mmCIF file of C-alpha atoms and ligand atoms in Angstrom:
data_model
loop_
_atom_site.group_PDB
_atom_site.id
_atom_site.type_symbol
_atom_site.label_atom_id
_atom_site.label_comp_id
_atom_site.label_asym_id
_atom_site.label_seq_id
_atom_site.Cartn_x
_atom_site.Cartn_y
_atom_site.Cartn_z
ATOM 1 C CA MET A 1 -38.701 22.516 25.815
ATOM 2 C CA GLU A 2 -39.838 22.484 29.451
ATOM 3 C CA GLN A 3 -39.407 26.231 29.471
ATOM 4 C CA SER A 4 -41.584 26.676 26.475
ATOM 5 C CA LEU A 5 -44.342 24.424 27.909
ATOM 6 C CA ASN A 6 -44.357 26.621 31.026
ATOM 7 C CA GLU A 7 -44.577 29.708 28.842
ATOM 8 C CA ILE A 8 -47.553 28.201 27.018
ATOM 9 C CA ARG A 9 -49.182 27.395 30.372
ATOM 10 C CA GLU A 10 -48.681 30.971 31.667
ATOM 11 C CA GLN A 11 -49.905 32.488 28.432
ATOM 12 C CA PHE A 12 -52.954 30.204 28.597
ATOM 13 C CA HIS A 13 -53.835 31.362 32.126
ATOM 14 C CA ARG A 14 -53.415 35.016 31.114
ATOM 15 C CA ASP A 15 -55.701 34.434 28.114
ATOM 16 C CA LEU A 16 -58.185 32.651 30.329
ATOM 17 C CA ASP A 17 -58.306 35.556 32.806
ATOM 18 C CA ALA A 18 -59.222 37.957 30.009
ATOM 19 C CA ILE A 19 -62.162 35.856 28.753
ATOM 20 C CA THR A 20 -65.769 36.996 29.242
ATOM 21 C CA THR A 21 -67.773 35.284 26.515
ATOM 22 C CA ALA A 22 -68.372 31.759 25.265
ATOM 23 C CA GLU A 23 -67.253 32.868 21.750
ATOM 24 C CA SER A 24 -63.791 33.913 22.957
ATOM 25 C CA LEU A 25 -63.523 30.581 24.761
ATOM 26 C CA VAL A 26 -63.889 28.785 21.420
ATOM 27 C CA ALA A 27 -61.043 30.946 20.034
ATOM 28 C CA ILE A 28 -58.843 29.980 23.022
ATOM 29 C CA ARG A 29 -59.630 26.299 22.491
ATOM 30 C CA ASP A 30 -58.507 26.613 18.865
ATOM 31 C CA LYS A 31 -55.409 28.561 19.866
ATOM 32 C CA TYR A 32 -54.166 25.862 22.292
ATOM 33 C CA LEU A 33 -55.868 22.597 21.360
ATOM 34 C CA GLY A 34 -56.371 23.036 17.585
ATOM 35 C CA ARG A 35 -55.186 19.854 15.832
ATOM 36 C CA LYS A 36 -53.162 21.601 13.157
ATOM 37 C CA SER A 37 -52.072 25.013 14.387
ATOM 38 C CA GLY A 38 -52.747 24.756 18.145
ATOM 39 C CA LEU A 39 -49.760 25.661 20.367
ATOM 40 C CA ILE A 40 -49.835 22.299 22.146
ATOM 41 C CA ALA A 41 -49.952 20.374 18.856
ATOM 42 C CA ALA A 42 -47.002 22.483 17.679
ATOM 43 C CA SER A 43 -45.028 21.512 20.800
ATOM 44 C CA LYS A 44 -45.750 17.844 20.149
ATOM 45 C CA LYS A 45 -44.088 18.182 16.777
ATOM 46 C CA ASN A 46 -40.839 18.961 18.622
ATOM 47 C CA ILE A 47 -40.768 15.549 20.295
ATOM 48 C CA GLY A 48 -38.823 14.146 17.368
ATOM 49 C CA LYS A 49 -36.004 16.611 17.961
ATOM 50 C CA LEU A 50 -35.426 15.284 21.520
ATOM 51 C CA GLY A 51 -33.143 12.585 22.623
ATOM 52 C CA ALA A 52 -34.724 9.192 23.436
ATOM 53 C CA ASP A 53 -34.291 9.712 27.217
ATOM 54 C CA GLU A 54 -36.130 13.086 27.184
ATOM 55 C CA ARG A 55 -38.993 12.051 24.906
ATOM 56 C CA ALA A 56 -41.050 10.096 27.450
ATOM 57 C CA GLU A 57 -40.865 12.839 30.069
ATOM 58 C CA PHE A 58 -41.659 15.596 27.539
ATOM 59 C CA GLY A 59 -44.573 13.582 26.159
ATOM 60 C CA ARG A 60 -45.963 13.194 29.685
ATOM 61 C CA GLN A 61 -45.649 16.960 30.324
ATOM 62 C CA VAL A 62 -47.338 17.864 27.018
ATOM 63 C CA ASN A 63 -50.243 15.495 27.771
ATOM 64 C CA GLU A 64 -50.542 16.940 31.284
ATOM 65 C CA LEU A 65 -50.689 20.482 29.863
ATOM 66 C CA SER A 66 -53.211 19.373 27.259
ATOM 67 C CA ARG A 67 -55.472 17.865 29.966
ATOM 68 C CA GLU A 68 -55.074 20.968 32.128
ATOM 69 C CA VAL A 69 -56.055 23.249 29.258
ATOM 70 C CA GLU A 70 -59.016 20.986 28.435
ATOM 71 C CA THR A 71 -60.244 20.936 32.062
ATOM 72 C CA GLU A 72 -59.863 24.698 32.519
ATOM 73 C CA ILE A 73 -61.721 25.465 29.298
ATOM 74 C CA GLU A 74 -64.566 23.141 30.327
ATOM 75 C CA ARG A 75 -64.729 24.703 33.789
ATOM 76 C CA LEU A 76 -64.904 28.198 32.325
ATOM 77 C CA ASP A 77 -67.475 27.115 29.755
ATOM 78 C CA VAL A 78 -69.794 25.902 32.539
ATOM 79 C CA GLU A 79 -69.116 29.114 34.498
ATOM 80 C CA ILE A 80 -69.885 31.402 31.537
ATOM 81 C CA SER A 81 -73.105 29.489 30.705
ATOM 82 C CA ALA A 82 -74.260 29.777 34.311
ATOM 83 C CA ARG A 83 -73.450 33.500 34.311
ATOM 84 C CA ASN A 84 -75.354 34.031 31.070
ATOM 85 C CA GLU A 85 -78.370 32.130 32.335
ATOM 86 C CA GLU A 86 -78.430 34.135 35.532
ATOM 87 C CA ALA A 87 -78.224 37.401 33.568
ATOM 88 C CA ALA A 88 -81.078 36.274 31.293
ATOM 89 C CA LEU A 89 -83.241 35.353 34.298
ATOM 90 C CA LEU A 90 -82.542 38.741 35.835
ATOM 91 C CA ARG A 91 -83.412 40.538 32.578
ATOM 92 C CA GLU A 92 -86.673 38.669 32.137
ATOM 93 C CA ARG A 93 -87.655 38.862 35.767
ATOM 94 C CA VAL A 94 -91.334 39.655 36.455
ATOM 95 C CA ASP A 95 -92.036 41.511 39.644
ATOM 96 C CA VAL A 96 -95.229 39.838 40.782
ATOM 97 C CA THR A 97 -95.565 42.292 43.660
ATOM 98 C CA LEU A 98 -96.136 45.293 41.296
ATOM 99 C CA PRO A 99 -99.757 46.480 41.090
ATOM 100 C CA GLY A 100 -101.492 45.311 37.859
ATOM 101 C CA THR A 101 -102.903 47.631 35.210
ATOM 102 C CA GLY A 102 -106.684 47.644 35.513
ATOM 103 C CA ALA A 103 -108.613 45.906 32.731
ATOM 104 C CA SER A 104 -111.164 48.260 31.185
ATOM 105 C CA GLY A 105 -114.406 46.380 30.635
ATOM 106 C CA GLY A 106 -117.231 47.498 28.394
ATOM 107 C CA HIS A 107 -120.505 48.822 29.721
ATOM 108 C CA LEU A 108 -123.947 49.790 28.523
ATOM 109 C CA HIS A 109 -124.453 52.994 26.518
ATOM 110 C CA PRO A 110 -126.392 55.726 28.394
ATOM 111 C CA ILE A 111 -129.219 55.455 25.843
ATOM 112 C CA THR A 112 -129.505 51.734 26.628
ATOM 113 C CA LEU A 113 -129.491 52.424 30.382
ATOM 114 C CA VAL A 114 -132.329 54.948 29.985
ATOM 115 C CA ARG A 115 -134.231 52.647 27.620
ATOM 116 C CA GLN A 116 -134.025 49.797 30.142
ATOM 117 C CA ARG A 117 -135.329 52.062 32.882
ATOM 118 C CA ILE A 118 -138.242 53.213 30.691
ATOM 119 C CA GLU A 119 -139.056 49.577 29.912
ATOM 120 C CA ASP A 120 -138.990 48.638 33.600
ATOM 121 C CA ILE A 121 -141.423 51.429 34.480
ATOM 122 C CA PHE A 122 -143.926 50.577 31.745
ATOM 123 C CA VAL A 123 -143.642 46.837 32.355
ATOM 124 C CA SER A 124 -144.510 47.571 36.014
ATOM 125 C CA MET A 125 -147.670 49.294 34.665
ATOM 126 C CA GLY A 126 -148.649 46.170 32.696
ATOM 127 C CA TYR A 127 -147.200 47.089 29.278
ATOM 128 C CA SER A 128 -145.276 44.665 27.082
ATOM 129 C CA VAL A 129 -142.267 45.653 24.956
ATOM 130 C CA GLU A 130 -142.527 45.444 21.145
ATOM 131 C CA ASP A 131 -139.951 45.818 18.413
ATOM 132 C CA GLY A 132 -140.442 47.106 14.869
ATOM 133 C CA PRO A 133 -138.569 47.544 11.573
ATOM 134 C CA GLU A 134 -136.232 50.504 11.114
ATOM 135 C CA ILE A 135 -136.613 50.300 7.328
ATOM 136 C CA GLU A 136 -140.233 50.795 6.515
ATOM 137 C CA THR A 137 -142.756 51.115 3.683
ATOM 138 C CA PRO A 138 -144.713 54.391 3.328
ATOM 139 C CA PHE A 139 -147.851 52.435 4.311
ATOM 140 C CA TYR A 140 -146.668 51.762 7.906
ATOM 141 C CA ASN A 141 -144.702 54.977 8.372
ATOM 142 C CA PHE A 142 -147.339 57.305 6.845
ATOM 143 C CA ASP A 143 -150.553 56.017 5.153
ATOM 144 C CA ALA A 144 -151.843 53.749 7.923
ATOM 145 C CA LEU A 145 -151.118 56.575 10.358
ATOM 146 C CA ASN A 146 -153.543 58.838 8.487
ATOM 147 C CA ILE A 147 -150.707 60.967 7.089
ATOM 148 C CA PRO A 148 -151.947 62.191 3.678
ATOM 149 C CA PRO A 149 -149.790 61.817 0.509
ATOM 150 C CA SER A 150 -149.247 65.585 0.397
ATOM 151 C CA HIS A 151 -147.917 65.834 3.987
ATOM 152 C CA PRO A 152 -144.527 67.645 4.137
ATOM 153 C CA ALA A 153 -143.049 64.989 6.535
ATOM 154 C CA ARG A 154 -143.097 62.543 3.585
ATOM 155 C CA ASP A 155 -140.844 64.802 1.549
ATOM 156 C CA SER A 156 -137.277 63.607 0.874
ATOM 157 C CA ALA A 157 -136.153 66.849 2.509
ATOM 158 C CA ASP A 158 -137.399 65.389 5.831
ATOM 159 C CA THR A 159 -137.185 61.609 5.326
ATOM 160 C CA PHE A 160 -134.237 59.381 4.380
ATOM 161 C CA TYR A 161 -135.483 57.230 1.475
ATOM 162 C CA VAL A 162 -133.458 54.114 0.690
ATOM 163 C CA SER A 163 -135.479 53.387 -2.476
ATOM 164 C CA ASP A 164 -138.728 54.507 -4.135
ATOM 165 C CA THR A 165 -140.701 52.211 -1.858
ATOM 166 C CA LEU A 166 -138.647 52.095 1.369
ATOM 167 C CA ALA A 167 -137.523 54.714 3.894
ATOM 168 C CA LEU A 168 -135.799 54.801 7.288
ATOM 169 C CA ARG A 169 -138.701 55.187 9.697
ATOM 170 C CA THR A 170 -139.161 58.748 10.941
ATOM 171 C CA GLN A 171 -141.057 57.696 14.062
ATOM 172 C CA THR A 172 -141.698 54.621 16.180
ATOM 173 C CA SER A 173 -145.429 55.082 15.440
ATOM 174 C CA ASN A 174 -145.082 52.458 12.683
ATOM 175 C CA VAL A 175 -145.061 49.850 15.495
ATOM 176 C CA GLN A 176 -148.625 50.929 16.439
ATOM 177 C CA ILE A 177 -149.821 49.585 13.082
ATOM 178 C CA HIS A 178 -147.757 46.368 13.153
ATOM 179 C CA THR A 179 -148.966 45.638 16.703
ATOM 180 C CA MET A 180 -152.651 46.295 16.013
ATOM 181 C CA GLU A 181 -152.477 44.119 12.884
ATOM 182 C CA ARG A 182 -151.178 41.250 15.034
ATOM 183 C CA GLN A 183 -153.100 41.700 18.280
ATOM 184 C CA LYS A 184 -156.614 42.759 19.023
ATOM 185 C CA PRO A 185 -157.581 44.917 22.049
ATOM 186 C CA PRO A 186 -157.184 45.127 24.923
ATOM 187 C CA LEU A 187 -153.494 45.884 24.286
ATOM 188 C CA ARG A 188 -150.843 47.834 26.102
ATOM 189 C CA VAL A 189 -147.443 48.064 24.456
ATOM 190 C CA ILE A 190 -144.388 50.242 24.328
ATOM 191 C CA ALA A 191 -141.887 50.160 21.441
ATOM 192 C CA PRO A 192 -138.514 51.777 22.026
ATOM 193 C CA GLY A 193 -136.273 52.136 18.977
ATOM 194 C CA ARG A 194 -134.160 54.146 16.609
ATOM 195 C CA VAL A 195 -135.642 56.673 14.180
ATOM 196 C CA PHE A 196 -134.187 58.877 11.457
ATOM 197 C CA ARG A 197 -134.958 62.370 10.194
ATOM 198 C CA ARG A 198 -133.237 64.961 8.042
ATOM 199 C CA ASP A 199 -133.135 67.364 11.007
ATOM 200 C CA THR A 200 -130.370 69.931 11.376
ATOM 201 C CA PRO A 201 -128.217 68.850 14.345
ATOM 202 C CA ASP A 202 -128.315 71.099 17.417
ATOM 203 C CA PRO A 203 -128.113 70.478 21.210
ATOM 204 C CA THR A 204 -131.591 68.844 21.231
ATOM 205 C CA HIS A 205 -131.713 67.400 17.674
ATOM 206 C CA ASN A 206 -129.795 64.640 15.917
ATOM 207 C CA PRO A 207 -130.596 63.054 12.520
ATOM 208 C CA MET A 208 -130.681 59.663 14.272
ATOM 209 C CA PHE A 209 -132.280 59.435 17.675
ATOM 210 C CA PHE A 210 -134.392 57.168 19.870
ATOM 211 C CA GLN A 211 -138.083 57.300 20.644
ATOM 212 C CA VAL A 212 -140.351 55.176 22.778
ATOM 213 C CA GLU A 213 -143.833 54.634 21.422
ATOM 214 C CA GLY A 214 -146.704 53.807 23.737
ATOM 215 C CA LEU A 215 -150.109 52.406 22.776
ATOM 216 C CA ASN A 216 -153.047 51.512 24.986
ATOM 217 C CA VAL A 217 -156.254 50.372 23.292
ATOM 218 C CA ASP A 218 -159.281 49.094 25.177
ATOM 219 C CA ARG A 219 -162.898 49.917 25.880
ATOM 220 C CA HIS A 220 -163.455 53.319 27.563
ATOM 221 C CA ILE A 221 -159.873 54.633 27.323
ATOM 222 C CA THR A 222 -159.895 58.429 27.680
ATOM 223 C CA MET A 223 -157.550 61.404 27.578
ATOM 224 C CA ALA A 224 -157.492 61.273 31.400
ATOM 225 C CA ASP A 225 -155.835 57.825 31.192
ATOM 226 C CA LEU A 226 -153.207 59.258 28.843
ATOM 227 C CA LYS A 227 -152.461 62.205 31.126
ATOM 228 C CA GLY A 228 -152.394 60.056 34.245
ATOM 229 C CA THR A 229 -150.103 57.471 32.637
ATOM 230 C CA LEU A 230 -147.564 60.000 31.345
ATOM 231 C CA THR A 231 -147.594 62.061 34.550
ATOM 232 C CA LYS A 232 -146.962 58.899 36.563
ATOM 233 C CA PHE A 233 -144.229 57.817 34.145
ATOM 234 C CA VAL A 234 -142.374 61.168 34.354
ATOM 235 C CA GLU A 235 -142.689 61.077 38.157
ATOM 236 C CA MET A 236 -141.215 57.519 38.334
ATOM 237 C CA MET A 237 -138.511 58.391 35.840
ATOM 238 C CA PHE A 238 -137.341 61.770 37.144
ATOM 239 C CA GLY A 239 -138.961 62.313 40.547
ATOM 240 C CA VAL A 240 -141.827 64.540 41.594
ATOM 241 C CA ASN A 241 -139.902 67.810 41.297
ATOM 242 C CA LEU A 242 -139.857 67.927 37.518
ATOM 243 C CA ARG A 243 -142.603 70.072 36.013
ATOM 244 C CA THR A 244 -144.519 68.669 33.028
ATOM 245 C CA ARG A 245 -147.179 70.270 30.878
ATOM 246 C CA PHE A 246 -149.578 69.114 28.156
ATOM 247 C CA ARG A 247 -149.977 71.504 25.247
ATOM 248 C CA PRO A 248 -152.708 71.162 22.584
ATOM 249 C CA SER A 249 -151.116 70.033 19.345
ATOM 250 C CA TYR A 250 -151.780 68.254 16.077
ATOM 251 C CA PHE A 251 -150.766 64.812 14.793
ATOM 252 C CA PRO A 252 -152.654 63.208 11.877
ATOM 253 C CA PHE A 253 -152.880 59.895 13.782
ATOM 254 C CA THR A 254 -154.336 61.218 17.050
ATOM 255 C CA GLU A 255 -157.353 63.333 17.854
ATOM 256 C CA PRO A 256 -157.205 65.237 20.126
ATOM 257 C CA SER A 257 -153.429 65.570 20.331
ATOM 258 C CA ALA A 258 -151.101 67.017 22.936
ATOM 259 C CA GLU A 259 -147.424 67.768 23.162
ATOM 260 C CA VAL A 260 -145.737 66.791 26.457
ATOM 261 C CA ASP A 261 -143.006 69.123 27.724
ATOM 262 C CA PHE A 262 -140.781 69.062 30.804
ATOM 263 C CA SER A 263 -139.041 72.008 32.419
ATOM 264 C CA CYS A 264 -135.599 72.658 30.896
ATOM 265 C CA TYR A 265 -132.877 70.533 32.528
ATOM 266 C CA VAL A 266 -130.204 73.162 31.965
ATOM 267 C CA CYS A 267 -131.844 76.396 33.200
ATOM 268 C CA ASP A 268 -134.761 74.874 35.211
ATOM 269 C CA GLY A 269 -137.234 76.998 33.301
ATOM 270 C CA ALA A 270 -135.428 80.344 33.261
ATOM 271 C CA GLY A 271 -134.678 80.201 29.517
ATOM 272 C CA CYS A 272 -131.349 79.298 27.901
ATOM 273 C CA ARG A 273 -129.620 78.187 24.670
ATOM 274 C CA VAL A 274 -130.743 74.575 25.091
ATOM 275 C CA CYS A 275 -134.473 75.335 25.487
ATOM 276 C CA LYS A 276 -134.207 78.240 23.039
ATOM 277 C CA GLY A 277 -135.282 80.678 25.765
ATOM 278 C CA THR A 278 -138.682 79.006 26.426
ATOM 279 C CA GLY A 279 -137.816 77.235 29.704
ATOM 280 C CA TRP A 280 -139.427 74.003 28.363
ATOM 281 C CA ILE A 281 -138.121 71.016 26.426
ATOM 282 C CA GLU A 282 -140.428 68.944 24.276
ATOM 283 C CA LEU A 283 -140.489 65.362 25.505
ATOM 284 C CA GLY A 284 -142.916 63.939 22.970
ATOM 285 C CA GLY A 285 -146.232 63.883 21.246
ATOM 286 C CA SER A 286 -149.393 62.114 22.367
ATOM 287 C CA GLY A 287 -153.112 61.862 21.854
ATOM 288 C CA MET A 288 -156.173 59.665 21.386
ATOM 289 C CA VAL A 289 -155.701 57.193 18.536
ATOM 290 C CA HIS A 290 -157.538 58.572 15.453
ATOM 291 C CA PRO A 291 -160.623 56.510 14.426
ATOM 292 C CA ASN A 292 -159.180 56.265 10.873
ATOM 293 C CA VAL A 293 -156.093 54.471 12.259
ATOM 294 C CA LEU A 294 -158.248 51.986 14.212
ATOM 295 C CA GLU A 295 -160.379 51.323 11.121
ATOM 296 C CA THR A 296 -157.297 50.728 8.946
ATOM 297 C CA VAL A 297 -156.239 47.847 11.198
ATOM 298 C CA GLY A 298 -159.782 46.474 11.546
ATOM 299 C CA ILE A 299 -160.605 47.696 15.064
ATOM 300 C CA ASP A 300 -164.060 49.173 15.520
ATOM 301 C CA PRO A 301 -163.666 52.779 16.811
ATOM 302 C CA GLU A 302 -167.256 52.668 18.118
ATOM 303 C CA GLU A 303 -166.282 49.861 20.483
ATOM 304 C CA PHE A 304 -162.663 50.642 21.278
ATOM 305 C CA SER A 305 -160.637 53.757 21.944
ATOM 306 C CA GLY A 306 -156.988 54.217 22.761
ATOM 307 C CA PHE A 307 -154.207 56.613 23.520
ATOM 308 C CA ALA A 308 -150.716 56.728 22.046
ATOM 309 C CA PHE A 309 -147.534 58.645 22.711
ATOM 310 C CA GLY A 310 -144.036 58.956 21.291
ATOM 311 C CA LEU A 311 -141.311 60.311 23.587
ATOM 312 C CA GLY A 312 -137.692 61.287 22.841
ATOM 313 C CA ILE A 313 -135.281 58.975 24.704
ATOM 314 C CA ASP A 314 -132.216 61.138 23.961
ATOM 315 C CA ARG A 315 -133.760 64.105 25.690
ATOM 316 C CA MET A 316 -134.630 61.956 28.693
ATOM 317 C CA ALA A 317 -130.998 60.750 28.796
ATOM 318 C CA ALA A 318 -129.843 64.375 28.645
ATOM 319 C CA LEU A 319 -132.119 65.276 31.535
ATOM 320 C CA MET A 320 -131.168 62.234 33.593
ATOM 321 C CA TYR A 321 -127.399 62.626 33.232
ATOM 322 C CA GLY A 322 -127.140 66.431 32.909
ATOM 323 C CA ILE A 323 -125.888 66.272 29.302
ATOM 324 C CA ASP A 324 -126.309 69.650 27.626
ATOM 325 C CA ASP A 325 -125.965 68.407 24.026
ATOM 326 C CA ILE A 326 -127.501 65.123 22.801
ATOM 327 C CA ARG A 327 -125.016 64.924 19.901
ATOM 328 C CA LEU A 328 -122.401 63.824 22.471
ATOM 329 C CA LEU A 329 -124.329 60.549 22.761
ATOM 330 C CA TYR A 330 -123.342 59.595 19.211
ATOM 331 C CA GLU A 331 -119.727 60.734 18.975
ATOM 332 C CA ASN A 332 -118.369 57.532 20.539
ATOM 333 C CA ASP A 333 -115.838 59.497 22.562
ATOM 334 C CA VAL A 334 -114.752 56.985 25.204
ATOM 335 C CA ARG A 335 -113.892 59.805 27.648
ATOM 336 C CA PHE A 336 -117.552 60.824 27.530
ATOM 337 C CA LEU A 337 -119.047 57.331 27.494
ATOM 338 C CA GLU A 338 -116.981 55.904 30.359
ATOM 339 C CA GLN A 339 -118.672 58.354 32.751
ATOM 340 C CA PHE A 340 -121.754 56.116 32.577
ATOM 341 C CA ALA A 341 -119.983 52.872 33.505
HETATM 342 C C1 FA5 B 1 -143.633 62.111 16.755
HETATM 343 O O1 FA5 B 1 -142.646 61.589 16.273
HETATM 344 C C2 FA5 B 1 -144.901 61.358 16.928
HETATM 345 N N1 FA5 B 1 -144.809 60.095 16.285
HETATM 346 C C3 FA5 B 1 -145.180 61.200 18.404
HETATM 347 C C4 FA5 B 1 -146.537 60.673 18.691
HETATM 348 C C5 FA5 B 1 -146.731 59.325 18.903
HETATM 349 C C6 FA5 B 1 -147.640 61.526 18.782
HETATM 350 C C7 FA5 B 1 -147.992 58.826 19.186
HETATM 351 C C8 FA5 B 1 -148.899 61.067 19.048
HETATM 352 C C9 FA5 B 1 -149.068 59.701 19.264
HETATM 353 P P1 FA5 B 1 -142.458 64.394 17.239
HETATM 354 O O2 FA5 B 1 -142.037 64.624 15.835
HETATM 355 O O3 FA5 B 1 -142.910 65.570 17.989
HETATM 356 O O4 FA5 B 1 -143.628 63.324 17.298
HETATM 357 O O5 FA5 B 1 -141.290 63.651 18.005
HETATM 358 C C10 FA5 B 1 -141.455 63.126 19.306
HETATM 359 C C11 FA5 B 1 -140.245 63.412 20.167
HETATM 360 O O6 FA5 B 1 -139.058 62.911 19.573
HETATM 361 C C12 FA5 B 1 -139.933 64.901 20.312
HETATM 362 O O7 FA5 B 1 -140.776 65.474 21.297
HETATM 363 C C13 FA5 B 1 -138.504 64.873 20.776
HETATM 364 O O8 FA5 B 1 -138.386 64.549 22.142
HETATM 365 C C14 FA5 B 1 -137.961 63.731 19.950
HETATM 366 N N2 FA5 B 1 -137.290 64.232 18.759
HETATM 367 C C15 FA5 B 1 -137.857 64.695 17.603
HETATM 368 N N3 FA5 B 1 -136.901 65.015 16.730
HETATM 369 C C16 FA5 B 1 -135.716 64.770 17.313
HETATM 370 C C17 FA5 B 1 -134.343 64.877 16.919
HETATM 371 N N4 FA5 B 1 -134.002 65.274 15.703
HETATM 372 N N5 FA5 B 1 -133.370 64.540 17.797
HETATM 373 C C18 FA5 B 1 -133.715 64.084 19.030
HETATM 374 N N6 FA5 B 1 -134.971 63.946 19.474
HETATM 375 C C19 FA5 B 1 -135.973 64.278 18.621
#
């Protein structure tokens, strides 16, 4: 009997040495301490076969072995749990000394940056900034601007109509009418905003683009004021080195009218794909507000005169940032846009 208890003890220690997980420890507990089939319980069943003088001693030895097994299993259980916890901590360790990954913040679109700069310049000249609707009636986009019903710009081949009576505005000039209906001269406003045309896209054209409208109405305003204002604006915007020119032109809502060009930002006037070989890029249209337009909004053209202009913001952005194709501004390619952060 004693022999067999020693064998159980040795076997237990061998089993214990081989254990690595808490699950196998449960199996060992069952193997030795299980109430029905455990090896120690089985030994206890032999007590009856012993003589009365041996029983007490054997019982003591079995209980001692039972306590030993219990204590060892508990010790190992604590050890395995500690090991597991340490391994988990190691696995989930965060190295706070590693450099962080930079957070990429948003930033303003280049068109917005240019628009803000334009606004700052005109505000410094005493202009206020107006807003106007992008969806417009033919009255504000065409009729009030002296554009006759037969004018080709009104055709659906040039204008995006959203219904029989509404269209996406083709120019910011609609804000001239809204402003003059609200305010009487003297008035000095600019109106930057989005406009839409059925133009074929190319490096200097997009079907959606931005213009800034300017309007200055007062007594004794002349073409010289218009030229001086735009020359000063281009100088403040791009520096004195840029060449500008005024070219006689025609707009139904101004008389006389002039187109404003600046020297090509890609070839500096030599002639290239972007300026279509001319060396010049059209910045916008301008002129003296037509008397018919003033009359439509109830301003007496005998008493007041004014100048107006409408400039392309996309082309100014292209010039300012050296972009050779304005369509890039609308592709939302983050690799392109993040250069302006
Ligand atoms: C006009 O839109 C007139 N309303 C300007 C005006 C206002 C004249 C007040 C007189 C008085 P125009 O169609 O030329 O004019 O357009 C003005 C500018 O918008 C152009 O010079 C150009 O810089 C820009 N532009 C025109 N079409 C496009 C386009 N598809 N993509 C990008 N920019 C364009």
